[in-house]
């Protein structure tokens, strides 16, 4: 579109909204944290980083990968992982989870793409169940399944006698298992959507030239799917680094506490008023790791390459016998197993106690409690999330507009800015907001150093909108990319202003993408954890739902069953959102499962 | 009803020169075609006239008024896009009414004028449909109606018929011609189809690689091509080497001919339409038949005249001929078009 006399008012606004909001609500707070971490009494110093180089943070390998422990019922083999110090531990966990999920997610996507077999639809649905996020509760269920009296030992040891001894996972291994079970669908969906965009003719051509089976997968499909694999892998890597739910659930094992995100969290919540700059130093460290990984991957595959290629229906075929065997004897059980946490959440919500292998004592009282005393947390979350959605849609709309309609260095910057929040771990956002707003607005309701007068609303709305922005922006961007520019030009040409064209032509044409982006960012704001259980928990009166869930999970008197009831509520909102989005857009979104 | 002047317009996209100094003058109420191969800059020129794109240099005048820097919305030059660009979320009625709503016309008048436009393009009764419920030809008519209803000073059509099948193309082109005559709108018509341009236009500008090659009435373009490109792009044409030896003397196919050679000397290229060459016992030229192609309404006879290929197109009086046979033929001097070899 022509630009007469430079910027018009629409472009000015469309550039300003994303640039200013991301600068003020993400970049400045992070830079402030940087300043906090590197200064002491006005002088540049590494003082706050000194703890980072203690043996607690980096050490030689300590402890055994597994150990045999005695408990009331006999002996159990406990796997927890080796201690290398907080920072290597976190990296080890993140890399392990990334590798495992990438393998599992890619294999499932490839098999679903290439083969047709009985139960394929079921497998596809089951593989999506773990993306239903229930912070803490699902990790708790996993922990219980793998405990000495858990379901796994009950079946494999007590019932079937397949195991010579009981096994249990804890510590880092517990975190790895919990995260792998929750995150592999992220890879699966990303790979799946990339595969679906491949022109089937490319594959047919290769087959036509004689390639088949594994060779074809290795030489044609995997390279073509690589952008999806890389996108899924980097998301998982960062989600694993920033995850708090699994470390918190496994925190009774000291090893689970030795991860970066947990250290930041426990120091943050362990102090009142002003927080030690050590927390800032630790946050910067976490941020640097995430950013490096993010930039590294983006250099190889742009996370923003959404170009719609030819869309055809791939030709799925009957799998060979060996593969069939693998599908039914291995893949189905594994995928089914990964749905247990979500099943467990429902069972927990409907039961009174969980003392043996399965929860017992059917009751509706947990669910009823939602409309009672814990209803206020739900309302808080709904309020904060709705407000965040408005901001998210506003920013995404304008950023997508400049990113798709203008070719300029500035539009490329906007495009990068809106996906940048992916690379900033949630706990880093929380810590940064803490320092930033206590400095910017001291003594006001937005000052988190005063627990009595602090109202987390603004900070949570902003953090939700920053953290969920990339997902909505991506959806709206994809929609705008598909609108032929002549549809807008025809409107300008008939005398409409650019504003009128945006509101009358462009927005209605991307309304489904807006709806999708808004719904998804709403449900994933509802389940946001990192900033909710830190900033959001400073004043429990105004806390969001996840802060309350964490509280009841951690406190001795709290009830896991109440948290599970809230988990059910979250799952139901997520399912509704997914159904609505799929119904309207007939397209599966690929970036989900965020805490 | 508006006169358009385009003066020395240049436009580059990166290192592609889309328009390289284009000047045109289009009279009021004229149906003016821009004809040229893909990528020669036709769309770019149209977009510059409409204001969707601004030129790097050069000026555009409407009725003597410089509109080069005028807001596209105030120009009154309305475009019909090649892909129609109908808004899928609006009905036919709403699509057509849009430009009027933008102009804040009263509801009653909008309704009246949309009805008028629907009638003009013969789509009465389809106002309630969505674009996706229309055939290609109907969509084309809606796009046309949407542009016409705002009574543009200048109507710009970018390959309006290229998405239609052959039969519909012929029908629609008569329709466009009829409407243009009825309303007297100045119309710039972009096409790469020479037959379409020939049949519809008052005048044609032939373009190649961002430059205007020739401007003229259809017959003139056809019979008097000024460049090799025009001769070859518009219909079949013999391009034969010749030489001007002295004033008004041309050597062609080994014969000396007498004709006006003003402005030419030495080597020249002669463009001759194949149907202007007649087989004739007493002809001055001769050649050996190499190939005969028979078509529905004519036949093409290819001759070899000492290494030059000559094509003769006959529409009637087919005499029996065999490949390999020698024939004599003749060309009237007035049908020879001299072109400098570089042009
Ligand atoms: N927005 C643009 N950016 C870069 N190059 C462009 C742009 N628009 C046109 N061009 C280039 O300018 C040249 C002229 O393009 P234009 O669209 O005007 O050709 P055209 O004659 O309309 O062709 P067609 O018959 O294929 O529609 C082409 O080489 C094209 O690639
Ligand atoms: Mg064109």
PDB file of N, CA and C in Angstrom, chain B residues 183 196 235 278 289 328:
ATOM      1  N   UNK B 183     -22.175   5.123 -20.154  1.00  0.00           N
ATOM      2  CA  UNK B 183     -21.878   6.072 -19.088  1.00  0.00           C
ATOM      3  C   UNK B 183     -20.860   7.124 -19.504  1.00  0.00           C
ATOM      4  N   UNK B 196      -8.332  -9.262 -27.431  1.00  0.00           N
ATOM      5  CA  UNK B 196      -9.236  -8.527 -26.562  1.00  0.00           C
ATOM      6  C   UNK B 196      -9.014  -7.023 -26.745  1.00  0.00           C
ATOM      7  N   UNK B 235      -0.460 -10.275 -33.174  1.00  0.00           N
ATOM      8  CA  UNK B 235      -0.728 -11.091 -34.356  1.00  0.00           C
ATOM      9  C   UNK B 235       0.545 -11.642 -34.990  1.00  0.00           C
ATOM     10  N   UNK B 278       0.184 -12.053 -51.373  1.00  0.00           N
ATOM     11  CA  UNK B 278      -0.723 -12.821 -52.215  1.00  0.00           C
ATOM     12  C   UNK B 278       0.064 -13.716 -53.165  1.00  0.00           C
ATOM     13  N   UNK B 289       7.789 -23.870 -51.169  1.00  0.00           N
ATOM     14  CA  UNK B 289       6.873 -24.183 -50.063  1.00  0.00           C
ATOM     15  C   UNK B 289       7.546 -25.185 -49.124  1.00  0.00           C
ATOM     16  N   UNK B 328       5.158 -18.243 -56.898  1.00  0.00           N
ATOM     17  CA  UNK B 328       5.448 -16.820 -57.034  1.00  0.00           C
ATOM     18  C   UNK B 328       4.422 -16.059 -56.196  1.00  0.00           C
TER      19      UNK B 328
END
